[in-house]
Coordinates of C-alpha atoms in Angstrom, one line a residue:
Chain A
M430 CA -27.9 -4.4 -35.1
I431 CA -26.8 -8.0 -35.4
Y432 CA -23.4 -8.8 -33.8
N433 CA -22.0 -12.1 -34.9
G434 CA -25.5 -13.5 -35.1
L435 CA -26.7 -11.9 -31.9
K436 CA -29.4 -9.1 -31.9
I437 CA -28.3 -6.0 -30.1
D438 CA -31.2 -3.6 -29.2
N439 CA -30.8 0.1 -29.8
T440 CA -30.7 1.1 -26.1
F441 CA -28.3 2.0 -23.3
A442 CA -27.4 1.1 -19.8
E443 CA -27.7 3.9 -17.3
A444 CA -25.0 4.1 -14.5
F445 CA -24.3 6.2 -11.5
N446 CA -21.4 8.0 -9.8
M447 CA -20.1 6.0 -6.9
K448 CA -17.2 5.9 -4.5
A449 CA -15.0 2.9 -4.5
S450 CA -12.1 1.3 -2.7
R451 CA -9.9 -1.8 -3.2
I452 CA -8.4 -4.2 -0.6
I453 CA -6.2 -7.2 -0.9
V454 CA -6.9 -10.2 1.3
T455 CA -4.2 -12.9 1.7
A456 CA -4.0 -16.1 3.6
D457 CA -1.9 -19.2 3.9
N458 CA -3.7 -20.7 0.8
F459 CA -6.4 -19.7 -1.7
K460 CA -9.0 -21.7 0.2
W461 CA -8.9 -19.6 3.3
A462 CA -8.4 -16.4 1.4
K463 CA -11.5 -17.2 -0.6
H464 CA -13.5 -18.1 2.6
A465 CA -12.6 -14.6 4.0
C466 CA -13.5 -12.9 0.7
D467 CA -16.8 -14.8 0.3
S468 CA -17.8 -13.7 3.7
F469 CA -16.7 -10.1 3.2
T470 CA -18.6 -9.8 -0.1
G471 CA -21.7 -11.6 1.1
F472 CA -24.8 -9.5 1.4
A473 CA -23.1 -6.8 -0.7
T474 CA -25.2 -6.9 -3.9
S475 CA -27.0 -3.6 -4.0
V476 CA -26.6 -0.3 -2.1
I477 CA -30.4 -0.2 -1.8
A478 CA -30.2 -2.3 1.4
C479 CA -26.7 -3.6 1.8
G480 CA -24.8 -0.4 2.2
V481 CA -22.1 -1.4 -0.3
E482 CA -21.8 -3.3 -3.6
S483 CA -18.8 -5.6 -3.4
G484 CA -17.2 -8.5 -5.2
I485 CA -14.0 -10.3 -5.8
E486 CA -12.1 -8.5 -8.5
R487 CA -9.5 -11.3 -9.3
Q488 CA -7.3 -13.9 -7.8
L489 CA -3.7 -12.8 -7.0
K490 CA -0.6 -14.9 -7.4
K491 CA 1.9 -15.0 -4.6
S492 CA 4.2 -12.6 -6.5
E493 CA 1.3 -10.0 -6.7
T494 CA 0.5 -9.7 -3.0
P495 CA 2.3 -7.5 -0.5
D496 CA 3.2 -10.5 1.8
G497 CA 4.0 -13.1 -0.9
R498 CA 1.0 -15.3 0.0
P499 CA -1.9 -16.2 -2.2
G500 CA -4.9 -13.8 -2.1
Y501 CA -7.7 -12.0 -3.8
S502 CA -8.5 -8.4 -4.5
I503 CA -11.9 -7.0 -3.6
L504 CA -13.6 -3.9 -4.9
L505 CA -16.3 -2.1 -2.8
F506 CA -18.7 0.5 -4.1
S507 CA -20.9 2.9 -2.2
M508 CA -22.9 6.0 -2.8
S509 CA -21.2 7.9 0.0
R510 CA -17.9 8.2 1.8
S511 CA -19.3 7.6 5.2
Q512 CA -21.2 4.4 4.1
L513 CA -18.0 3.1 2.4
E514 CA -15.9 3.7 5.6
K515 CA -18.5 2.1 7.8
Q516 CA -19.0 -1.0 5.7
L517 CA -15.3 -1.5 5.1
E518 CA -14.4 -1.4 8.8
T519 CA -17.4 -3.6 9.8
R520 CA -16.7 -6.2 7.2
V521 CA -13.0 -6.3 7.8
G522 CA -13.6 -6.7 11.5
Q523 CA -16.3 -9.4 11.2
C524 CA -15.2 -11.3 8.1
I525 CA -11.5 -11.0 7.6
L526 CA -10.1 -10.5 11.2
T527 CA -12.1 -13.6 12.2
C528 CA -10.9 -15.8 9.3
P529 CA -7.8 -17.9 10.1
T530 CA -4.4 -17.0 8.6
T531 CA -5.6 -13.9 6.8
A532 CA -4.1 -10.5 6.4
V533 CA -5.5 -7.4 4.7
F534 CA -3.8 -4.6 2.7
S535 CA -4.8 -1.6 0.8
G536 CA -5.1 -2.2 -2.9
I537 CA -5.4 1.3 -4.3
D538 CA -3.6 4.6 -3.9
G539 CA -5.3 8.0 -3.8
E540 CA -5.4 11.2 -2.0
D541 CA -8.6 10.5 -0.1
I542 CA -7.6 8.2 2.7
I543 CA -10.2 6.1 4.6
P544 CA -9.5 3.8 7.6
L545 CA -8.9 0.1 7.1
G546 CA -7.3 -1.3 10.3
K547 CA -7.1 2.1 12.1
N548 CA -9.9 1.3 14.5
I549 CA -9.8 -2.5 14.3
R550 CA -6.4 -2.3 16.0
Y551 CA -8.2 -1.7 19.3
F552 CA -9.2 -5.3 19.2
G553 CA -5.6 -5.9 20.3
D554 CA -6.4 -4.5 23.7
G555 CA -3.1 -2.7 24.0
Y556 CA -1.0 -5.6 22.8
Q557 CA -1.3 -4.4 19.1
I558 CA 2.0 -3.4 17.6
S559 CA 2.4 -0.7 14.9
K560 CA 4.9 -1.0 12.1
K561 CA 5.6 1.7 9.6
I562 CA 7.5 0.9 6.5
G563 CA 7.7 2.4 3.0
G564 CA 5.6 5.3 4.1
K565 CA 2.7 3.1 5.2
R566 CA 1.6 2.0 8.6
F567 CA 0.5 -1.5 9.5
W568 CA -1.0 -3.1 12.6
R569 CA -0.1 -6.4 14.1
I570 CA -3.0 -7.6 16.2
P571 CA -2.5 -10.7 18.4
V572 CA -5.1 -13.3 17.7
M573 CA -5.4 -17.0 18.6
D574 CA -3.7 -18.3 15.5
G575 CA -0.8 -15.9 15.7
E576 CA -1.1 -12.4 14.4
F577 CA -3.6 -10.5 12.2
L578 CA -1.7 -8.1 10.0
C579 CA -3.6 -5.2 8.5
E580 CA -2.8 -1.9 6.8
E581 CA -3.9 1.2 8.7
S582 CA -5.7 2.8 5.8
T583 CA -6.7 2.5 2.2
S584 CA -7.9 5.1 -0.4
R585 CA -11.2 6.0 -1.9
V586 CA -11.6 6.9 -5.6
S587 CA -14.5 8.0 -7.8
A588 CA -16.1 5.1 -9.6
I589 CA -19.2 4.0 -11.6
G590 CA -21.9 1.6 -10.5
G591 CA -24.8 0.1 -12.4
G592 CA -23.3 -0.6 -15.8
N593 CA -25.5 -3.5 -17.1
F594 CA -27.0 -5.4 -20.0
L595 CA -30.0 -7.8 -20.2
I596 CA -30.0 -11.2 -21.9
L597 CA -33.4 -12.0 -23.4
S598 CA -33.8 -15.7 -24.0
K599 CA -36.2 -18.3 -25.2
N600 CA -35.9 -20.3 -22.0
R601 CA -34.4 -20.1 -18.5
K602 CA -31.8 -22.8 -19.0
S603 CA -30.1 -21.1 -21.9
C604 CA -30.4 -17.7 -20.4
L605 CA -28.6 -18.8 -17.3
E606 CA -25.9 -20.6 -19.4
A607 CA -25.4 -17.4 -21.4
C608 CA -25.0 -15.4 -18.2
E609 CA -22.5 -17.9 -16.9
V610 CA -20.4 -17.6 -20.1
A611 CA -20.5 -13.8 -19.9
V612 CA -19.5 -13.6 -16.2
K613 CA -16.7 -16.1 -16.7
S614 CA -15.3 -14.0 -19.5
I615 CA -14.6 -11.0 -17.2
E616 CA -13.8 -12.9 -14.0
N617 CA -10.2 -11.8 -14.0
Q618 CA -10.7 -8.4 -15.6
L619 CA -9.1 -5.5 -13.7
N620 CA -11.2 -2.7 -12.2
V621 CA -14.6 -4.3 -12.5
I622 CA -16.9 -6.5 -10.4
T623 CA -20.3 -8.1 -10.8
P624 CA -21.7 -7.7 -7.3
F625 CA -24.8 -10.0 -7.6
P626 CA -24.9 -13.7 -6.8
G627 CA -22.8 -15.4 -9.5
G628 CA -22.8 -12.0 -11.2
V629 CA -26.4 -12.4 -12.3
V630 CA -29.6 -10.6 -11.4
R631 CA -33.0 -12.0 -12.0
S632 CA -34.9 -9.2 -10.2
G633 CA -34.2 -6.2 -12.2
S634 CA -36.0 -3.2 -10.7
K635 CA -37.7 0.0 -11.8
V636 CA -37.8 3.2 -9.7
G637 CA -40.8 3.5 -7.4
S638 CA -43.7 1.2 -6.6
K639 CA -47.5 1.4 -6.1
Y640 CA -46.6 0.9 -2.4
K641 CA -45.4 4.2 -1.0
A642 CA -42.8 2.7 1.3
L643 CA -40.8 1.1 -1.5
I644 CA -38.3 3.0 -3.6
A645 CA -37.9 0.2 -6.1
S646 CA -40.0 -2.6 -7.4
T647 CA -40.0 -5.3 -10.1
N648 CA -39.2 -4.2 -13.6
D649 CA -42.6 -5.3 -15.0
A650 CA -41.6 -4.3 -18.6
F651 CA -39.2 -7.2 -18.6
C652 CA -41.1 -9.8 -16.7
P653 CA -42.3 -12.5 -19.1
T654 CA -45.2 -13.5 -16.8
L655 CA -46.7 -10.0 -17.0
K656 CA -46.5 -9.6 -20.8
S657 CA -50.2 -9.5 -21.3
M658 CA -50.8 -7.3 -18.2
T659 CA -48.3 -4.5 -18.6
N660 CA -46.6 -2.3 -21.1
S661 CA -44.1 -5.0 -21.9
T662 CA -41.2 -4.6 -24.3
L663 CA -40.7 -8.3 -24.7
A664 CA -41.2 -10.2 -28.0
N665 CA -43.4 -13.2 -28.0
D666 CA -40.6 -15.7 -28.0
V667 CA -38.9 -14.2 -24.9
N668 CA -39.5 -16.4 -21.9
C669 CA -36.7 -15.4 -19.6
V670 CA -34.6 -12.2 -18.9
M671 CA -31.5 -12.0 -16.8
E672 CA -29.3 -9.0 -16.1
I673 CA -25.6 -8.7 -15.5
V674 CA -24.7 -5.6 -13.5
I675 CA -21.1 -4.4 -13.8
N676 CA -19.5 -1.8 -11.4
G677 CA -16.1 -0.4 -12.4
L678 CA -13.6 2.2 -11.6
N679 CA -14.1 4.1 -14.9
E680 CA -16.2 4.2 -18.1
T681 CA -13.6 2.4 -20.3
D682 CA -13.4 -0.6 -18.0
I683 CA -17.1 -1.0 -17.9
S684 CA -17.5 -0.7 -21.7
I685 CA -14.7 -3.3 -22.2
A686 CA -16.4 -5.6 -19.8
I687 CA -19.8 -5.3 -21.5
K688 CA -18.2 -5.9 -24.8
K689 CA -16.3 -9.0 -23.6
C690 CA -19.4 -10.4 -22.1
I691 CA -21.5 -10.0 -25.3
Q692 CA -18.7 -11.3 -27.4
S693 CA -18.4 -14.4 -25.3
I694 CA -22.1 -15.1 -25.6
S695 CA -21.9 -14.5 -29.4
K696 CA -19.1 -17.1 -29.6
S697 CA -20.9 -19.7 -27.6
K698 CA -23.3 -22.4 -28.9
I699 CA -26.0 -21.0 -26.6
K700 CA -26.6 -17.9 -28.8
K701 CA -29.2 -19.7 -30.9
D702 CA -31.6 -19.5 -27.9
I703 CA -30.8 -15.8 -27.2
C704 CA -33.5 -13.5 -28.7
S705 CA -31.6 -10.2 -28.1
I706 CA -29.3 -8.3 -25.8
S707 CA -30.8 -5.2 -24.2
A708 CA -30.0 -2.9 -21.3
G709 CA -31.6 -1.4 -18.2
N710 CA -32.1 2.4 -17.9
Y711 CA -34.4 4.9 -16.3
G712 CA -35.0 7.0 -19.4
G713 CA -31.6 8.6 -19.2
K714 CA -32.6 11.2 -16.5
L715 CA -31.1 9.6 -13.4
G716 CA -27.7 8.3 -14.2
Q717 CA -24.6 10.3 -15.1
Y718 CA -23.2 7.7 -17.4
H719 CA -24.9 6.1 -20.5
F720 CA -23.4 2.9 -22.0
N721 CA -24.9 2.6 -25.5
L722 CA -24.8 -1.1 -26.5
R723 CA -24.5 -0.6 -30.2
K724 CA -21.7 2.0 -29.8
I725 CA -19.8 -0.4 -27.5
M726 CA -20.2 -3.3 -29.9
K727 CA -19.1 -1.4 -33.0
Chain B
M539 CA 18.5 14.8 -17.7
R540 CA 21.9 13.9 -16.5
P541 CA 22.4 14.0 -12.7
L542 CA 24.1 17.1 -11.2
V543 CA 27.7 16.2 -10.3
L544 CA 29.6 18.2 -7.7
Q545 CA 33.4 17.6 -7.5
L546 CA 35.8 19.5 -5.3
K547 CA 38.2 21.6 -7.3
H548 CA 40.9 21.3 -4.6
K549 CA 41.4 19.8 -1.1
L550 CA 39.4 21.5 1.6
S551 CA 41.3 23.5 4.3
Y552 CA 38.3 24.3 6.5
R553 CA 35.1 22.5 7.5
L554 CA 32.3 23.0 4.9
D555 CA 28.6 23.1 5.9
M556 CA 26.9 21.3 3.0
S557 CA 23.3 21.9 4.3
F558 CA 22.8 24.2 1.3
L559 CA 22.0 21.1 -0.7
S560 CA 18.4 21.2 0.7
D561 CA 17.9 24.5 -1.1
F562 CA 18.6 23.0 -4.5
N563 CA 14.8 22.2 -4.9
K564 CA 14.0 25.8 -4.6
L565 CA 16.5 27.1 -7.2
K566 CA 15.0 27.7 -10.6
S567 CA 18.1 27.5 -12.8
L568 CA 21.5 25.9 -13.0
T569 CA 23.1 29.4 -13.2
K570 CA 21.5 30.4 -9.9
L571 CA 22.8 27.2 -8.4
K572 CA 26.3 27.8 -9.6
D573 CA 26.2 31.4 -8.3
K574 CA 24.7 30.3 -5.0
K575 CA 26.7 31.8 -2.1
I576 CA 28.0 29.5 0.6
I577 CA 30.2 30.1 3.7
Y578 CA 33.7 28.6 3.5
G579 CA 36.1 29.4 6.3
S580 CA 35.5 33.0 7.2
Q581 CA 34.3 34.2 3.8
E582 CA 31.3 34.0 1.5
I583 CA 32.1 32.4 -1.9
M584 CA 30.1 31.1 -4.9
L585 CA 29.5 27.4 -5.2
K586 CA 31.2 27.3 -8.6
E587 CA 34.4 28.6 -7.0
L588 CA 34.7 25.5 -4.8
F589 CA 33.2 22.8 -7.1
N590 CA 33.3 21.6 -10.7
I591 CA 29.6 21.4 -11.5
S592 CA 28.2 19.4 -14.4
G593 CA 24.8 17.9 -15.3
S594 CA 21.5 19.6 -14.9
N595 CA 19.1 17.4 -12.8
M596 CA 18.9 19.4 -9.6
K597 CA 16.9 16.6 -7.9
N598 CA 19.4 13.9 -8.6
I599 CA 22.8 14.9 -7.2
I600 CA 26.2 13.1 -7.2
I601 CA 29.0 14.2 -5.0
K602 CA 32.4 12.8 -6.1
K603 CA 35.5 12.6 -4.0
A604 CA 33.8 13.8 -0.8
S605 CA 35.9 14.9 2.2
S606 CA 35.5 14.2 5.9
L607 CA 35.5 18.0 6.3
M608 CA 32.1 18.1 4.6
D609 CA 29.4 18.3 7.3
N610 CA 25.6 18.2 7.1
I611 CA 25.3 16.5 3.7
G612 CA 21.6 15.7 3.3
K613 CA 20.5 17.8 6.2
N614 CA 16.8 18.8 5.9
I615 CA 16.6 17.5 2.4
E616 CA 13.2 16.8 0.8
D617 CA 12.5 14.8 -2.4
L618 CA 16.1 14.8 -3.4
S619 CA 18.3 11.9 -4.3
I620 CA 22.0 12.3 -3.3
K621 CA 24.8 9.9 -3.9
V622 CA 28.1 10.5 -2.2
Y623 CA 31.4 8.8 -3.0
G624 CA 34.1 9.1 -0.3
N625 CA 34.2 9.7 3.4
V626 CA 32.1 12.5 4.9
G627 CA 31.9 14.5 8.1
Y628 CA 29.4 15.1 10.8
A629 CA 25.5 15.0 10.7
F630 CA 25.2 13.1 7.4
G631 CA 21.4 12.9 6.7
A632 CA 20.5 14.7 9.9
H633 CA 16.8 16.0 10.0
M634 CA 16.3 14.5 6.6
I635 CA 12.6 14.8 5.6
N636 CA 12.2 12.7 2.5
G637 CA 14.3 11.3 -0.4
E638 CA 17.2 9.0 -1.0
L639 CA 20.7 9.4 0.4
T640 CA 23.5 7.0 -0.5
L641 CA 27.0 7.0 0.8
Y642 CA 29.9 4.9 -0.4
G643 CA 32.3 5.7 2.4
N644 CA 32.4 6.3 6.2
T645 CA 30.8 9.1 8.2
L646 CA 31.6 10.9 11.5
D647 CA 29.2 11.4 14.4
Y648 CA 25.5 12.4 14.5
T649 CA 24.7 10.6 11.3
A650 CA 20.9 10.5 10.6
S651 CA 20.1 12.2 13.9
G652 CA 16.6 13.5 14.0
L653 CA 15.7 11.7 10.8
K654 CA 12.1 12.3 9.8
G655 CA 11.7 10.2 6.7
G656 CA 13.4 8.9 3.5
N657 CA 16.0 6.2 3.0
I658 CA 19.7 6.4 3.9
M659 CA 22.0 3.7 2.7
I660 CA 25.6 3.8 4.0
F661 CA 28.1 1.4 2.6
G662 CA 30.7 2.0 5.2
S663 CA 30.9 2.6 9.0
V664 CA 29.5 5.4 11.1
G665 CA 30.6 7.3 14.2
K666 CA 28.9 8.0 17.5
Y667 CA 25.4 9.3 18.2
F668 CA 24.2 7.6 15.0
C669 CA 20.3 7.9 14.6
G670 CA 20.3 9.8 17.9
K671 CA 18.8 12.8 19.4
P672 CA 19.8 16.0 17.6
N673 CA 20.9 19.0 19.6
A674 CA 18.1 20.8 21.3
S675 CA 15.7 17.9 21.1
N676 CA 14.9 14.9 23.3
E677 CA 13.5 12.7 20.5
G678 CA 15.5 10.4 18.2
I679 CA 14.5 9.4 14.7
K680 CA 10.8 9.7 13.9
D681 CA 10.6 7.8 10.6
G682 CA 12.6 6.6 7.6
L683 CA 15.0 3.7 6.9
V684 CA 18.7 3.6 7.5
Y685 CA 21.0 0.9 6.4
V686 CA 24.6 0.6 7.5
K687 CA 26.9 -2.0 5.9
G688 CA 29.7 -1.5 8.5
N689 CA 30.0 -0.8 12.2
V690 CA 28.3 1.9 14.4
G691 CA 29.8 3.9 17.3
D692 CA 28.6 4.4 20.9
N693 CA 25.4 6.1 22.1
S694 CA 23.6 5.3 18.9
I695 CA 19.8 5.0 18.2
Q696 CA 18.7 6.9 21.3
R697 CA 15.1 7.6 21.9
M698 CA 14.0 6.2 18.6
R699 CA 10.3 6.7 17.9
R700 CA 9.6 5.1 14.5
G701 CA 11.5 3.9 11.4
V702 CA 13.8 1.0 10.6
V703 CA 17.6 0.8 11.3
I704 CA 19.6 -2.0 9.8
I705 CA 23.2 -2.6 10.8
E706 CA 25.2 -5.3 9.2
G707 CA 28.2 -4.8 11.5
N708 CA 28.9 -4.3 15.2
V709 CA 27.3 -1.7 17.5
G710 CA 29.1 0.3 20.3
D711 CA 28.0 0.8 23.9
Y712 CA 24.7 2.4 25.1
A713 CA 22.8 1.7 21.9
C714 CA 19.0 1.8 21.7
D715 CA 18.8 3.8 24.9
E716 CA 15.2 4.7 25.9
M717 CA 13.9 3.4 22.6
I718 CA 10.2 4.3 22.3
S719 CA 9.3 2.2 19.2
G720 CA 10.5 1.3 15.7
T721 CA 12.5 -1.6 14.3
V722 CA 16.3 -2.2 14.7
I723 CA 18.1 -5.1 12.9
I724 CA 21.7 -5.8 14.1
K725 CA 23.6 -8.6 12.6
G726 CA 26.9 -8.0 14.5
I727 CA 28.0 -7.9 18.1
V728 CA 26.4 -5.4 20.5
G729 CA 28.3 -3.4 23.1
K730 CA 27.4 -3.0 26.8
C731 CA 24.3 -1.4 28.3
F732 CA 22.1 -2.1 25.2
G733 CA 18.5 -1.1 25.3
K734 CA 18.4 0.6 28.7
N735 CA 14.9 1.8 29.6
I736 CA 13.5 0.6 26.3
K737 CA 9.7 0.8 26.1
R738 CA 8.5 -0.7 22.9
G739 CA 9.9 -1.6 19.5
T740 CA 11.1 -4.7 17.6
L741 CA 14.7 -5.8 17.7
F742 CA 16.2 -8.4 15.3
V743 CA 19.6 -9.5 16.8
K744 CA 22.2 -12.2 16.4
D745 CA 23.8 -11.4 19.8
K746 CA 22.2 -13.9 22.2
K747 CA 23.0 -12.0 25.4
L748 CA 20.3 -9.4 24.5
T749 CA 17.6 -12.0 25.1
K750 CA 18.6 -12.9 28.7
N751 CA 15.9 -10.7 30.4
Y752 CA 13.2 -11.8 28.0
V753 CA 10.8 -14.7 28.0
K754 CA 10.8 -17.0 24.9
S755 CA 7.5 -16.8 23.0
N756 CA 5.6 -19.8 21.7
N757 CA 6.5 -20.7 18.2
A758 CA 3.5 -19.1 16.6
K759 CA 3.2 -17.9 13.0
Y760 CA 3.9 -14.2 12.6
N761 CA 2.3 -13.0 9.3
F762 CA 4.1 -9.7 9.5
I763 CA 7.6 -11.2 9.3
D764 CA 7.2 -12.5 5.7
F765 CA 5.6 -9.2 4.7
Y766 CA 8.1 -7.0 6.5
L767 CA 11.2 -8.9 5.1
K768 CA 9.7 -8.8 1.6
T769 CA 9.1 -5.0 1.8
L770 CA 12.7 -4.5 3.2
F771 CA 14.0 -6.6 0.3
K772 CA 12.2 -4.3 -2.2
I773 CA 13.6 -1.2 -0.6
I774 CA 17.2 -2.4 0.0
G775 CA 17.5 -4.8 -2.9
K776 CA 19.1 -7.4 -0.6
K777 CA 17.8 -10.2 1.7
I778 CA 18.7 -9.2 5.2
I779 CA 17.4 -12.1 7.2
K780 CA 16.0 -15.5 6.3
N781 CA 12.5 -15.6 7.7
N782 CA 12.7 -19.2 8.8
S783 CA 15.6 -18.5 11.1
L784 CA 13.9 -16.4 13.9
I785 CA 13.1 -17.1 17.5
R786 CA 10.8 -14.6 19.2
F787 CA 11.2 -13.3 22.8
Y788 CA 8.5 -11.1 24.3
G789 CA 7.9 -10.1 27.9
N790 CA 10.6 -8.7 30.1
K791 CA 11.5 -8.6 33.8
D792 CA 11.0 -4.9 33.5
V793 CA 7.2 -4.5 33.3
N794 CA 7.5 -1.2 31.4
N795 CA 9.4 -3.0 28.7
M796 CA 7.0 -4.0 25.9
S797 CA 9.6 -4.5 23.3
E798 CA 10.1 -7.8 21.4
V799 CA 13.3 -9.5 20.3
F800 CA 13.7 -11.8 17.3
L801 CA 16.9 -13.8 17.7
I802 CA 18.5 -14.6 14.4
K803 CA 19.8 -18.2 14.3
N804 CA 23.0 -18.8 12.5

């Protein structure tokens, strides 16, 4: 399939069931809200070793936040409820509570409630003050710059992690530029995040390894340096492959995000250096969701 | 669906217990509602004998030309919206669990006593024991929001545990007695013996005398104020206080008193 001059391989991305939650972080200005969010979403690229996959969903205007200050919404994804709870509390405690002027609120409603500031309140050493309004409880924790305000709990919802596509390019420069164009096109899209640095992965993985201790290892089929050594799927002119991983709250949002990304590449000048768009999967046996690239781009 | 409208057919001669309104959720048809038996004076009569009933939305009720002989309006209600026009009797909104209760008139004593949740808006004045302890209980309101446009009588807001009470007018004597927690906003003058044995809670007051036993706090930034006032504005639809006009007092001569006072500057 050729979409607007861009070759789309006949393949699919394989994605998994995950648990997700959303929080809203506000501060006196965007600068400090961003510092808190960058810290919170740091080391949250893959559940393989980070516990959660997390990223900034979008920037929020003053009128969109609960306290009328500038802020960001963050999405977190995890494979289990307990891991999500643990990571959320740890990261709020270490990255948001510590950041000057910030406050944190729940950004999602659902029946499955998980703690947000419920245990962090004990940092107040008895001087914390509870306020309940509009059916929700908030904690005011005294800190050295005034007060840290946090909502007691947030909700957990079902979500999908691992939606992806691969950009196969003639050289590294154009591959990276195409990735940047794609990630920028969805930077303010609701319900999705790209958890990896800058939204891009260069170390796509396959399941298993020749070393027994490892559960994942390099995706040799897409490594241009191994073309002559392995069962490579790469064409002769492909010299660089990068992956964009998209986690979302539902299938539709991920499909829309993939489509937007590919459309944006097809509209950019860089497409002349792009050999094709492919996707990562495990043969279709592991993931519960399949995102067929050609169906999405129809 | 049009809201259900109840209007008295004739002037009441006896007190009328209106707590039957909380059963409207359970009734399956309008016919059953009209035939519902209630006690009036010493006899049992059907609802339609006392009220003209129109409309069909049993979750959205309007009571027109209410009487101060109507007691217990909104008592124990859950997920109902009731609007009342005219003065009402005792225990308006007592033990309310959830929902919206709006009154365009005055009430008698025990208004919102034992409140457990929901919003009560009163565009008038209320009597004694407002937001107080109900009979047979030693605990005041546990949650919810109450707004009073007018004045409030003596012995109000006793043993309040949670919730928000906003009073635009004056408050009588012995208010906020043994307050455990919660938020009270009073924009008028406060009577004597205010906040005796108060433990925790947040008070927003204009009356400077209430701050005399407190210590003035440093002028730090309180993130919660902006958020709290914005949320109140969303619920009430009106700006109650300007957030740049507050001075905080925290710490009291009484060591058991952990409450805080925000003085509203004119």
